[in-house]
Coordinates of C-alpha atoms and ligand atoms in Angstrom, one line a residue:
M155 CA 56.8 16.0 -16.5
T156 CA 56.9 12.4 -15.4
R157 CA 59.2 10.7 -12.9
L158 CA 61.7 8.3 -14.5
S159 CA 60.2 5.3 -12.6
A160 CA 56.7 6.2 -13.8
L161 CA 57.6 6.1 -17.5
A162 CA 55.9 3.3 -19.5
H163 CA 59.3 2.0 -20.6
W164 CA 60.7 1.8 -17.1
P165 CA 59.8 -1.9 -16.6
Q166 CA 61.7 -2.8 -19.8
F167 CA 64.7 -0.8 -18.5
E168 CA 64.6 -2.7 -15.2
Q169 CA 64.4 -6.0 -17.0
E170 CA 67.4 -5.1 -19.0
A171 CA 69.2 -4.1 -15.8
H172 CA 68.3 -7.4 -14.3
H173 CA 69.7 -9.2 -17.4
M174 CA 73.0 -7.3 -17.4
H175 CA 73.5 -7.5 -13.6
D176 CA 76.0 -10.4 -13.8
V177 CA 77.4 -9.9 -17.3
H178 CA 81.1 -9.2 -17.3
L179 CA 82.7 -6.7 -19.7
R180 CA 85.1 -9.4 -20.7
D181 CA 82.2 -11.5 -22.1
L182 CA 80.7 -8.5 -23.9
H183 CA 84.0 -8.0 -25.6
Q184 CA 84.4 -11.6 -26.5
Q185 CA 80.8 -11.7 -28.0
E186 CA 81.3 -8.4 -29.9
P187 CA 84.9 -8.2 -31.1
N188 CA 84.3 -4.9 -33.0
R189 CA 82.7 -3.2 -29.9
F190 CA 84.7 0.0 -30.5
D191 CA 83.1 0.4 -33.9
Q192 CA 79.7 0.0 -32.5
W193 CA 80.2 2.1 -29.4
H194 CA 82.2 5.1 -30.3
L195 CA 80.9 8.4 -31.5
Q196 CA 82.9 11.3 -33.0
F197 CA 82.1 15.0 -33.4
D198 CA 84.6 17.6 -34.6
Q199 CA 87.5 17.5 -32.0
L200 CA 86.0 14.9 -29.7
L201 CA 85.9 11.1 -29.7
L202 CA 83.6 9.4 -27.2
D203 CA 84.3 5.8 -26.6
L204 CA 81.6 3.9 -24.7
S205 CA 82.8 0.4 -25.6
K206 CA 84.1 -0.2 -22.1
Q207 CA 80.7 0.4 -20.6
R208 CA 78.5 -2.5 -19.5
M209 CA 75.9 -2.1 -22.1
R210 CA 74.6 -4.0 -25.1
A211 CA 72.4 -3.0 -28.1
E212 CA 69.3 -3.7 -26.0
T213 CA 70.5 -1.5 -23.3
R214 CA 71.0 1.4 -25.7
K215 CA 67.5 0.8 -27.0
A216 CA 66.0 0.8 -23.6
L217 CA 67.7 4.0 -22.7
L218 CA 66.7 5.8 -25.9
Q219 CA 63.1 4.7 -25.3
L220 CA 63.2 6.3 -21.9
A221 CA 64.8 9.5 -23.3
R222 CA 62.1 9.8 -26.0
E223 CA 59.3 9.1 -23.5
A224 CA 60.8 11.7 -21.1
K225 CA 60.4 14.2 -24.1
L226 CA 64.1 14.8 -24.3
P227 CA 64.0 16.4 -27.8
E228 CA 61.3 18.8 -26.6
A229 CA 63.3 19.6 -23.5
I230 CA 66.4 20.4 -25.6
E231 CA 64.4 22.8 -27.7
A232 CA 62.9 24.5 -24.6
L233 CA 66.5 25.0 -23.3
F234 CA 67.7 26.6 -26.5
T235 CA 64.7 28.8 -27.1
G236 CA 64.7 30.4 -23.7
Q237 CA 61.7 28.7 -22.1
P238 CA 61.6 28.9 -18.3
V239 CA 63.4 25.6 -17.8
N240 CA 64.5 26.7 -14.3
R241 CA 61.0 26.2 -12.9
S242 CA 61.7 26.9 -9.2
E243 CA 63.1 30.3 -10.2
Q244 CA 60.8 30.8 -13.1
R245 CA 63.5 31.7 -15.6
P246 CA 65.3 30.3 -18.6
A247 CA 68.9 29.0 -18.5
L248 CA 70.6 30.6 -21.5
H249 CA 74.3 29.8 -21.2
T250 CA 74.0 28.6 -24.8
A251 CA 73.0 32.1 -25.9
L252 CA 76.3 33.4 -24.5
R253 CA 78.1 31.5 -27.2
Q254 CA 75.7 32.3 -30.1
P255 CA 77.4 34.3 -32.9
S256 CA 76.5 38.0 -33.3
D257 CA 74.6 37.4 -36.6
T258 CA 72.0 35.2 -34.9
S259 CA 69.1 36.2 -32.7
L260 CA 67.1 34.9 -29.8
E261 CA 64.0 36.5 -28.4
V262 CA 63.3 36.3 -24.8
D263 CA 60.2 38.1 -23.5
G264 CA 59.9 39.9 -26.8
E265 CA 63.5 41.1 -26.8
D266 CA 66.5 39.9 -28.8
I267 CA 69.2 39.1 -26.2
I268 CA 72.1 38.5 -28.6
P269 CA 73.1 42.2 -29.2
A270 CA 73.5 42.8 -25.4
I271 CA 75.6 39.7 -25.1
H272 CA 78.0 40.9 -27.8
Q273 CA 78.1 44.4 -26.4
T274 CA 79.4 42.9 -23.2
L275 CA 81.9 40.9 -25.1
D276 CA 83.1 44.1 -26.8
H277 CA 83.3 45.9 -23.4
M278 CA 85.3 42.9 -22.1
E279 CA 87.6 43.1 -25.1
S280 CA 88.3 46.8 -24.6
L281 CA 89.1 46.2 -20.9
V282 CA 91.3 43.2 -21.7
N283 CA 93.2 45.2 -24.4
T284 CA 93.7 48.2 -22.1
V285 CA 95.2 46.0 -19.4
R286 CA 97.3 43.9 -21.7
S287 CA 98.7 46.8 -23.7
G288 CA 99.9 48.5 -20.5
Q289 CA 97.5 51.4 -20.9
W290 CA 95.6 50.6 -17.7
R291 CA 97.6 52.3 -15.0
G292 CA 97.4 51.9 -11.2
V293 CA 97.2 54.9 -8.9
T294 CA 101.0 55.4 -9.1
G295 CA 100.9 55.4 -12.9
H296 CA 102.5 52.0 -13.3
P297 CA 101.0 49.4 -15.8
I298 CA 99.2 46.3 -14.4
T299 CA 101.4 43.2 -14.1
D300 CA 99.1 41.0 -12.0
V301 CA 95.3 40.4 -11.9
V302 CA 93.7 38.6 -9.0
N303 CA 90.2 37.1 -9.5
L304 CA 88.3 37.2 -6.3
G305 CA 85.3 34.8 -6.6
V306 CA 84.1 31.4 -5.4
G307 CA 82.1 28.5 -6.9
G308 CA 81.0 29.3 -10.4
S309 CA 82.8 32.7 -10.2
D310 CA 86.1 30.9 -9.7
L311 CA 86.1 27.2 -10.7
G312 CA 85.4 27.7 -14.4
P313 CA 87.9 30.5 -15.1
L314 CA 90.5 28.8 -12.8
M315 CA 90.2 25.5 -14.7
A316 CA 90.2 27.1 -18.1
C317 CA 93.2 29.4 -17.4
H318 CA 95.2 26.4 -16.2
A319 CA 94.1 24.1 -19.1
L320 CA 94.9 26.8 -21.7
R321 CA 98.2 28.1 -20.2
D322 CA 100.1 27.1 -23.4
F323 CA 98.1 29.8 -25.1
A324 CA 98.9 32.5 -22.5
V325 CA 99.9 35.8 -23.8
Q326 CA 101.5 37.8 -20.9
P327 CA 101.2 40.3 -19.3
P328 CA 99.4 40.2 -17.0
R329 CA 99.8 37.2 -14.7
V330 CA 96.4 35.9 -13.5
H331 CA 95.8 34.6 -10.0
F332 CA 92.8 33.1 -8.3
V333 CA 91.6 33.6 -4.7
S334 CA 88.5 31.9 -3.4
T335 CA 89.0 30.7 0.1
M336 CA 86.9 32.5 2.8
D337 CA 89.6 32.1 5.4
G338 CA 91.9 34.5 3.6
S339 CA 94.8 32.1 3.3
Q340 CA 95.1 32.2 -0.4
L341 CA 94.9 36.0 -0.4
V342 CA 97.5 36.4 2.3
D343 CA 99.9 34.2 0.4
R344 CA 99.5 36.3 -2.8
L345 CA 99.6 39.7 -1.1
A346 CA 102.9 38.8 0.5
W347 CA 104.6 39.1 -2.9
L348 CA 102.3 41.2 -5.1
N349 CA 103.0 44.8 -5.7
P350 CA 99.9 46.9 -4.9
S351 CA 100.8 49.6 -7.5
T352 CA 100.6 47.1 -10.3
T353 CA 97.8 44.8 -9.1
L354 CA 94.3 44.8 -10.3
F355 CA 91.5 42.8 -8.6
I356 CA 88.4 41.4 -10.3
F357 CA 85.5 41.2 -7.9
S358 CA 83.6 38.4 -9.5
S359 CA 80.2 37.4 -8.1
K360 CA 76.9 36.9 -9.8
S361 CA 75.0 37.9 -6.7
F362 CA 77.6 40.3 -5.3
T363 CA 76.5 39.1 -1.8
T364 CA 78.6 36.0 -1.4
A365 CA 80.3 36.4 2.0
D366 CA 83.5 34.6 1.0
T367 CA 84.2 37.0 -1.9
L368 CA 83.0 40.1 0.0
A369 CA 85.5 39.3 2.8
N370 CA 88.4 38.8 0.4
A371 CA 87.5 42.0 -1.6
E372 CA 87.4 43.9 1.7
T373 CA 90.9 42.6 2.7
A374 CA 92.2 43.5 -0.8
R375 CA 90.7 47.0 -0.6
R376 CA 92.3 47.6 2.9
W377 CA 95.7 46.2 1.6
L378 CA 95.6 48.6 -1.3
S379 CA 94.6 51.6 0.8
Q380 CA 97.3 50.9 3.4
H381 CA 99.9 51.0 0.6
L382 CA 98.5 53.5 -1.8
G383 CA 96.2 55.8 0.2
D384 CA 93.5 57.4 -1.8
E385 CA 90.4 55.1 -1.5
G386 CA 88.6 56.9 -4.4
L387 CA 91.4 56.4 -6.9
I388 CA 91.9 52.8 -5.7
M389 CA 88.3 51.9 -6.6
K390 CA 88.8 53.5 -10.0
R391 CA 92.2 52.0 -10.9
H392 CA 92.4 48.7 -9.0
F393 CA 89.0 47.0 -9.3
I394 CA 86.8 45.6 -12.0
G395 CA 83.4 44.2 -11.0
V396 CA 81.7 41.3 -12.7
S397 CA 78.1 40.6 -11.6
A398 CA 74.4 40.3 -12.5
S399 CA 73.8 43.1 -10.0
P400 CA 75.1 46.4 -11.2
D401 CA 73.5 48.4 -8.4
K402 CA 75.5 46.4 -5.8
M403 CA 78.7 46.9 -7.7
T404 CA 78.0 50.7 -7.7
A405 CA 77.2 50.6 -4.0
W406 CA 80.5 48.9 -3.3
G407 CA 82.3 51.6 -5.2
I408 CA 83.1 50.2 -8.6
P409 CA 82.7 52.8 -11.3
E410 CA 80.2 51.9 -14.1
A411 CA 82.9 51.9 -16.8
H412 CA 84.6 49.1 -14.9
Q413 CA 81.5 47.0 -14.4
L414 CA 80.9 44.0 -16.6
C415 CA 77.4 42.7 -16.3
F416 CA 75.6 39.5 -17.1
W417 CA 72.1 38.2 -16.5
E418 CA 70.1 36.4 -14.0
W419 CA 69.4 33.7 -16.6
V420 CA 73.0 32.6 -16.5
G421 CA 73.6 30.1 -13.7
G422 CA 76.8 30.5 -11.6
R423 CA 78.2 27.2 -12.6
Y424 CA 77.3 27.9 -16.3
S425 CA 78.8 31.3 -16.3
L426 CA 82.4 31.0 -17.6
W427 CA 81.1 32.0 -21.0
S428 CA 79.9 35.3 -19.7
A429 CA 82.0 38.2 -18.3
I430 CA 82.9 35.8 -15.5
G431 CA 85.3 34.5 -18.1
L432 CA 87.3 37.8 -18.0
P433 CA 90.4 36.1 -16.4
I434 CA 90.4 33.6 -19.3
A435 CA 90.4 36.5 -21.8
L436 CA 93.1 38.2 -19.9
K437 CA 95.2 35.0 -19.9
I438 CA 94.8 33.9 -23.5
G439 CA 93.6 37.1 -25.1
M440 CA 90.1 37.9 -26.4
A441 CA 90.6 36.0 -29.7
G442 CA 91.3 32.8 -27.6
F443 CA 88.2 33.4 -25.5
R444 CA 86.1 33.8 -28.6
E445 CA 87.6 30.4 -29.8
L446 CA 86.4 28.8 -26.6
L447 CA 82.9 30.2 -27.2
A448 CA 83.0 29.0 -30.8
G449 CA 83.9 25.4 -29.7
A450 CA 81.1 25.4 -27.3
H451 CA 78.7 26.8 -29.9
A452 CA 79.6 24.0 -32.4
L453 CA 78.8 21.4 -29.7
D454 CA 75.6 23.2 -28.9
Q455 CA 74.6 22.9 -32.6
H456 CA 75.5 19.2 -32.5
F457 CA 73.4 18.7 -29.4
R458 CA 70.4 20.5 -30.8
Q459 CA 70.5 18.9 -34.2
T460 CA 71.8 15.4 -34.0
P461 CA 69.6 12.3 -33.6
L462 CA 69.7 11.0 -30.0
E463 CA 71.6 7.8 -30.7
E464 CA 74.5 9.8 -32.5
N465 CA 74.4 12.7 -30.1
L466 CA 77.5 12.8 -27.8
P467 CA 76.1 14.6 -24.8
V468 CA 72.9 12.5 -25.0
M469 CA 74.8 9.2 -25.1
L470 CA 77.2 10.2 -22.4
A471 CA 74.3 11.2 -20.2
L472 CA 72.3 8.0 -20.9
T473 CA 75.4 5.9 -20.0
G474 CA 75.4 7.7 -16.7
V475 CA 71.8 7.0 -16.1
W476 CA 72.4 3.3 -16.9
N477 CA 75.3 3.1 -14.4
I478 CA 73.3 4.8 -11.7
N479 CA 69.8 3.5 -12.2
G480 CA 70.5 0.3 -14.0
L481 CA 73.7 -1.0 -12.4
N482 CA 73.4 0.9 -9.1
I483 CA 76.9 2.4 -9.5
N484 CA 76.8 5.6 -7.6
A485 CA 80.4 6.7 -7.7
H486 CA 81.9 8.5 -10.6
A487 CA 85.6 9.4 -11.1
V488 CA 86.9 12.0 -13.5
L489 CA 90.5 11.2 -14.6
P490 CA 92.2 13.6 -16.9
Y491 CA 95.5 12.3 -18.4
D492 CA 97.0 15.8 -19.0
G493 CA 98.5 17.9 -16.2
R494 CA 96.8 21.0 -17.7
M495 CA 93.4 19.6 -16.8
K496 CA 94.2 19.5 -13.1
Y497 CA 91.2 21.6 -12.1
L498 CA 88.7 19.9 -14.4
P499 CA 87.5 17.5 -11.7
A500 CA 86.8 20.3 -9.3
Y501 CA 84.9 22.2 -12.0
L502 CA 82.8 19.1 -12.8
E503 CA 82.1 18.4 -9.2
Q504 CA 80.2 21.7 -9.0
L505 CA 78.7 21.4 -12.5
E506 CA 77.3 17.9 -11.8
M507 CA 76.6 17.8 -8.1
E508 CA 75.3 21.3 -7.6
S509 CA 73.1 20.8 -10.7
N510 CA 71.8 17.3 -10.2
G511 CA 72.3 16.7 -6.5
K512 CA 68.5 16.8 -6.0
C513 CA 65.8 14.6 -4.6
T514 CA 62.6 16.3 -5.7
T515 CA 61.0 16.4 -9.1
Q516 CA 60.0 19.5 -11.1
D517 CA 56.5 19.0 -9.6
D518 CA 58.0 19.0 -6.1
E519 CA 57.5 15.3 -5.4
G520 CA 60.2 13.0 -4.0
V521 CA 62.1 10.8 -6.4
D522 CA 62.2 7.1 -5.9
Y523 CA 65.4 6.5 -7.7
D524 CA 69.0 7.7 -7.4
T525 CA 70.1 10.9 -9.2
C526 CA 73.6 12.4 -9.3
P527 CA 76.4 10.1 -8.3
V528 CA 79.2 11.2 -5.9
L529 CA 81.7 12.6 -8.4
W530 CA 85.3 13.3 -7.7
G531 CA 88.6 13.1 -9.5
E532 CA 92.3 13.8 -9.9
L533 CA 94.9 13.8 -12.6
G534 CA 94.8 10.1 -13.7
P535 CA 98.5 9.4 -13.6
N536 CA 98.8 10.8 -10.1
A537 CA 95.6 9.1 -9.0
Q538 CA 97.2 5.8 -10.1
H539 CA 99.6 6.2 -7.2
A540 CA 96.8 7.3 -4.8
F541 CA 93.3 5.8 -5.2
Y542 CA 93.4 3.4 -8.1
Q543 CA 93.8 0.6 -5.6
L544 CA 90.2 1.2 -4.7
L545 CA 89.2 1.2 -8.4
H546 CA 90.9 -2.1 -9.0
Q547 CA 90.2 -4.0 -5.7
G548 CA 87.8 -2.1 -3.5
T549 CA 84.3 -3.1 -2.8
Q550 CA 82.7 -0.1 -4.6
A551 CA 82.0 -0.1 -8.3
V552 CA 83.0 3.2 -9.9
N553 CA 82.2 4.6 -13.3
C554 CA 85.3 6.4 -14.6
D555 CA 85.8 9.0 -17.3
F556 CA 89.3 8.9 -18.8
I557 CA 90.0 12.2 -20.6
A558 CA 93.1 12.9 -22.8
P559 CA 94.3 14.8 -25.8
A560 CA 95.4 12.5 -28.7
R561 CA 98.2 14.9 -29.8
R562 CA 100.5 17.1 -27.8
Y563 CA 103.9 19.0 -27.9
E564 CA 103.9 19.4 -31.7
D565 CA 105.0 23.0 -31.5
V566 CA 107.9 22.6 -29.0
K567 CA 110.8 24.3 -30.8
S568 CA 113.8 22.3 -29.6
P569 CA 113.8 18.9 -31.5
D570 CA 115.4 17.1 -28.5
Q571 CA 112.9 18.4 -26.0
R572 CA 110.0 17.7 -28.4
Q573 CA 111.2 14.1 -28.7
Q574 CA 111.4 13.7 -25.0
L575 CA 108.1 15.4 -24.2
T576 CA 106.4 13.4 -27.0
R577 CA 107.6 10.3 -25.3
Q578 CA 106.2 11.5 -22.0
H579 CA 102.8 12.1 -23.8
R580 CA 102.9 8.6 -25.3
M581 CA 103.7 7.1 -21.9
T582 CA 100.7 9.0 -20.5
L583 CA 98.4 7.7 -23.2
A584 CA 99.7 4.2 -22.7
N585 CA 98.9 4.4 -19.0
C586 CA 95.4 5.8 -19.7
F587 CA 94.6 3.0 -22.1
A588 CA 96.2 0.3 -19.9
Q589 CA 94.2 1.3 -16.8
S590 CA 90.8 1.4 -18.5
R591 CA 91.6 -2.0 -20.1
L592 CA 92.6 -3.6 -16.9
L593 CA 89.6 -2.1 -15.1
M594 CA 87.4 -3.6 -17.9
L595 CA 88.9 -7.1 -18.3
G596 CA 90.6 -7.9 -15.0
D597 CA 94.0 -9.5 -14.9
S598 CA 93.3 -13.1 -16.0
A599 CA 92.2 -12.0 -19.5
L600 CA 95.3 -10.0 -19.9
D601 CA 98.0 -12.2 -18.5
P602 CA 98.0 -15.9 -19.1
T603 CA 100.5 -16.4 -16.3
V604 CA 97.9 -15.3 -13.7
L605 CA 96.8 -18.5 -12.1
D606 CA 93.4 -19.3 -10.7
S607 CA 95.2 -20.5 -7.6
A608 CA 96.8 -17.1 -7.0
P609 CA 95.9 -15.6 -3.7
R610 CA 92.8 -13.5 -3.9
Y611 CA 94.6 -10.3 -2.8
R612 CA 96.5 -10.4 -6.0
L613 CA 93.5 -10.7 -8.3
Y614 CA 91.9 -7.9 -10.3
R615 CA 88.3 -8.8 -10.9
G616 CA 87.8 -6.2 -13.7
N617 CA 84.2 -5.4 -14.9
Q618 CA 84.6 -1.7 -13.8
P619 CA 82.9 0.4 -16.5
S620 CA 84.6 3.4 -18.0
T621 CA 84.2 6.0 -20.8
T622 CA 87.2 7.4 -22.7
L623 CA 87.0 10.9 -24.1
L624 CA 89.8 11.9 -26.5
L625 CA 90.3 15.5 -27.7
E626 CA 92.3 16.0 -30.9
Q627 CA 94.5 18.5 -29.0
L628 CA 93.8 20.7 -26.0
T629 CA 93.0 24.1 -27.4
P630 CA 90.5 26.8 -26.5
Y631 CA 88.1 25.5 -29.2
S632 CA 88.3 21.8 -28.1
L633 CA 88.0 22.8 -24.4
G634 CA 84.9 24.7 -25.3
Q635 CA 83.5 21.5 -26.8
L636 CA 84.4 19.4 -23.9
L637 CA 82.8 21.7 -21.3
A638 CA 79.6 22.1 -23.4
L639 CA 79.5 18.3 -23.7
Y640 CA 79.4 18.0 -19.9
E641 CA 76.9 20.8 -19.5
H642 CA 74.5 19.1 -21.8
K643 CA 75.1 15.8 -20.3
V644 CA 73.9 17.2 -17.0
F645 CA 70.8 18.7 -18.6
V646 CA 69.9 15.4 -20.3
Q647 CA 70.3 13.5 -17.0
A648 CA 68.2 16.1 -15.2
T649 CA 65.5 15.7 -17.9
L650 CA 65.3 11.9 -17.4
W651 CA 65.3 12.3 -13.6
D652 CA 62.7 15.0 -13.9
I653 CA 64.7 17.4 -11.6
N654 CA 65.7 21.0 -12.1
P655 CA 69.5 21.3 -12.8
F656 CA 69.5 25.1 -12.6
D657 CA 68.7 25.9 -9.0
Q658 CA 70.7 25.2 -5.8
W659 CA 68.3 25.7 -2.8
G660 CA 70.4 23.2 -0.9
V661 CA 73.2 25.7 -0.3
E662 CA 71.1 28.6 1.1
M663 CA 70.3 27.5 4.7
G664 CA 74.0 26.9 5.5
K665 CA 74.8 30.5 4.5
K666 CA 72.0 31.9 6.6
I667 CA 72.8 30.1 9.8
A668 CA 76.6 30.8 9.4
I669 CA 75.7 34.5 9.8
A670 CA 73.9 33.9 13.1
T671 CA 76.7 31.6 14.2
E672 CA 79.3 34.3 13.5
E673 CA 77.2 36.9 15.4
A674 CA 77.1 34.5 18.4
L675 CA 80.9 34.0 18.2
V676 CA 81.4 37.8 18.2
E677 CA 79.1 38.3 21.1
Q678 CA 80.5 35.2 22.8
R679 CA 76.9 33.7 23.1
H680 CA 78.3 30.2 22.7
T681 CA 76.3 28.8 25.5
M682 CA 72.9 29.8 24.3
A683 CA 70.2 27.3 23.9
E684 CA 69.7 28.1 20.2
F685 CA 72.8 26.0 19.6
D686 CA 73.0 22.2 20.0
S687 CA 75.5 20.8 22.4
S688 CA 78.0 19.8 19.7
T689 CA 78.1 23.3 18.3
Q690 CA 78.2 24.9 21.7
G691 CA 81.1 22.7 22.7
L692 CA 83.1 23.5 19.5
M693 CA 82.4 27.2 19.9
S694 CA 83.4 27.2 23.6
H695 CA 86.6 25.3 22.7
C696 CA 87.7 27.9 20.1
L697 CA 86.7 30.8 22.3
H698 CA 88.8 29.4 25.2
Q699 CA 91.7 28.9 22.9
Q700 CA 91.4 32.5 21.8
E701 CA 91.2 33.8 25.3
A702 CA 94.3 31.8 26.3
S703 CA 96.2 33.2 23.3
N704 CA 95.0 36.8 24.2
R705 CA 96.3 36.3 27.8
S706 CA 99.7 35.1 26.6
D707 CA 99.9 38.1 24.3
L708 CA 99.3 40.4 27.2
E709 CA 101.8 38.6 29.4
S710 CA 104.6 38.7 26.9
Ligands
F6P75 O1 78.9 34.2 -8.0 P1 78.3 34.3 -6.7 O2 77.0 34.9 -6.6 O3 79.3 34.9 -5.7 O4 78.1 32.8 -6.2 C1 79.2 31.9 -6.1 C2 78.6 30.5 -6.0 O5 77.8 30.3 -4.8 C3 76.7 29.5 -5.1 O6 75.6 30.3 -5.2 C4 76.6 28.4 -4.1 O7 76.6 29.0 -2.8 C5 77.0 28.9 -6.5 O8 75.9 28.5 -7.1 C6 77.8 30.0 -7.1 O9 78.5 29.6 -8.2

């Protein structure tokens, strides 16, 4: 593997970046009036418009040269065929296998892994059907009405995002809830109104060692046993475990029949396609979940088989590389124009920043270029009333992804409501297109009444690059395509940057020292020299507050 800056075509790329540095998007559009035709790509349910990016034909050529030189086609093949692409952990990253149809095969270490994947899907289906048909009974004999997913990071964000995005496809019962926060606040809120007799918990953790989830699961177990007694029966009737570590699930008390397993070669943030997707299947039914897998698989095929210049994930990724390494734009906003995609930004924050927030190459050398941008987002229409001020007039350049479904509300029964909601959808699309246009062109190109003499605080300079992604409609199938698109985008960028997108060593040390810190808090060792003065001060402050509160409890 070679660092991006050591590739033979890097100087050409830098030259191109130098040339484009002062070029305004307004001029690009004037010079190339049919830019949309030249810069949009379409596959199945997705349309990717790159015409509002600060790129010209030479830019695309320079990027593609880098991609070929970085051996991107070979890397894609290595990903799909189960090579150990996760080098620091010496294992493959086979989330794509999770969506392969049952009549295909994929050998890893001499074994076809596809049958086991489909056996797990079948197991999932039988659990989903048992719960949804009311045959799964709690210890008091009542059917399950509510399922609570206890998980964090990849064991929460993907299912949470998908359940919210696909809520139009929900087939109740049961209601599905998500609890992730370590401090217990989400769980306490839920437990206040849930009925223990009819509540089922999914203990969802790849490692089954994550402190946040273990703490929430323990609180849930105690709540159940307080109300329902019999610990043994509770474990049988009120918990399902999802993990890559069956031994740990058994040790925690979850019976084998209620364990759904997946594999070490599925990264946490790539795991919603595995049994981690159980909440999605409970929410939209197993047929819907299989649609999600089918959409992702179709995108996988496109990614694997399509020439680089027509390949949606490749071109989306190269556009990112251009913004970061060519134009030095290191902020990236994700702006869905559809309330159902509320949790997409949070999901992509983990997918992109946990994958590519790295500064060492695959050969463990330092990189001398920027990698993953700071990525954040919010529903576009709401963000218009919050942080778009910075997009339009701040000092930072930001690369934006505008995401929206082209069609919506077609199946609303009442004609009057359909008409009104269709209008709201049209308004939303209009805002989406208006914002990206203004960001691109600035105000003077759009409004002839804007005078050069206007005060500077009123001016919109434009030249902010953006990508627009349109889905035909938001369905399980199209969502599968959208998510696979971003997963592969991340992989392509990692390949160019020569970093490993499948490990996350940067999160380990924090977990380790939190354990020692908690021990010190319990033992009140807050003045020990092992802690720096800042941490000692904060610990002392909290302990004093607690002591004061204990004293006032005793006095009252
Ligand atoms: O599924 P687990 O093992 O509980 O991990 C949850 C999350 O924690 C992380 O390991 C980060 O701490 C993520 O990569 C992962 O998605």
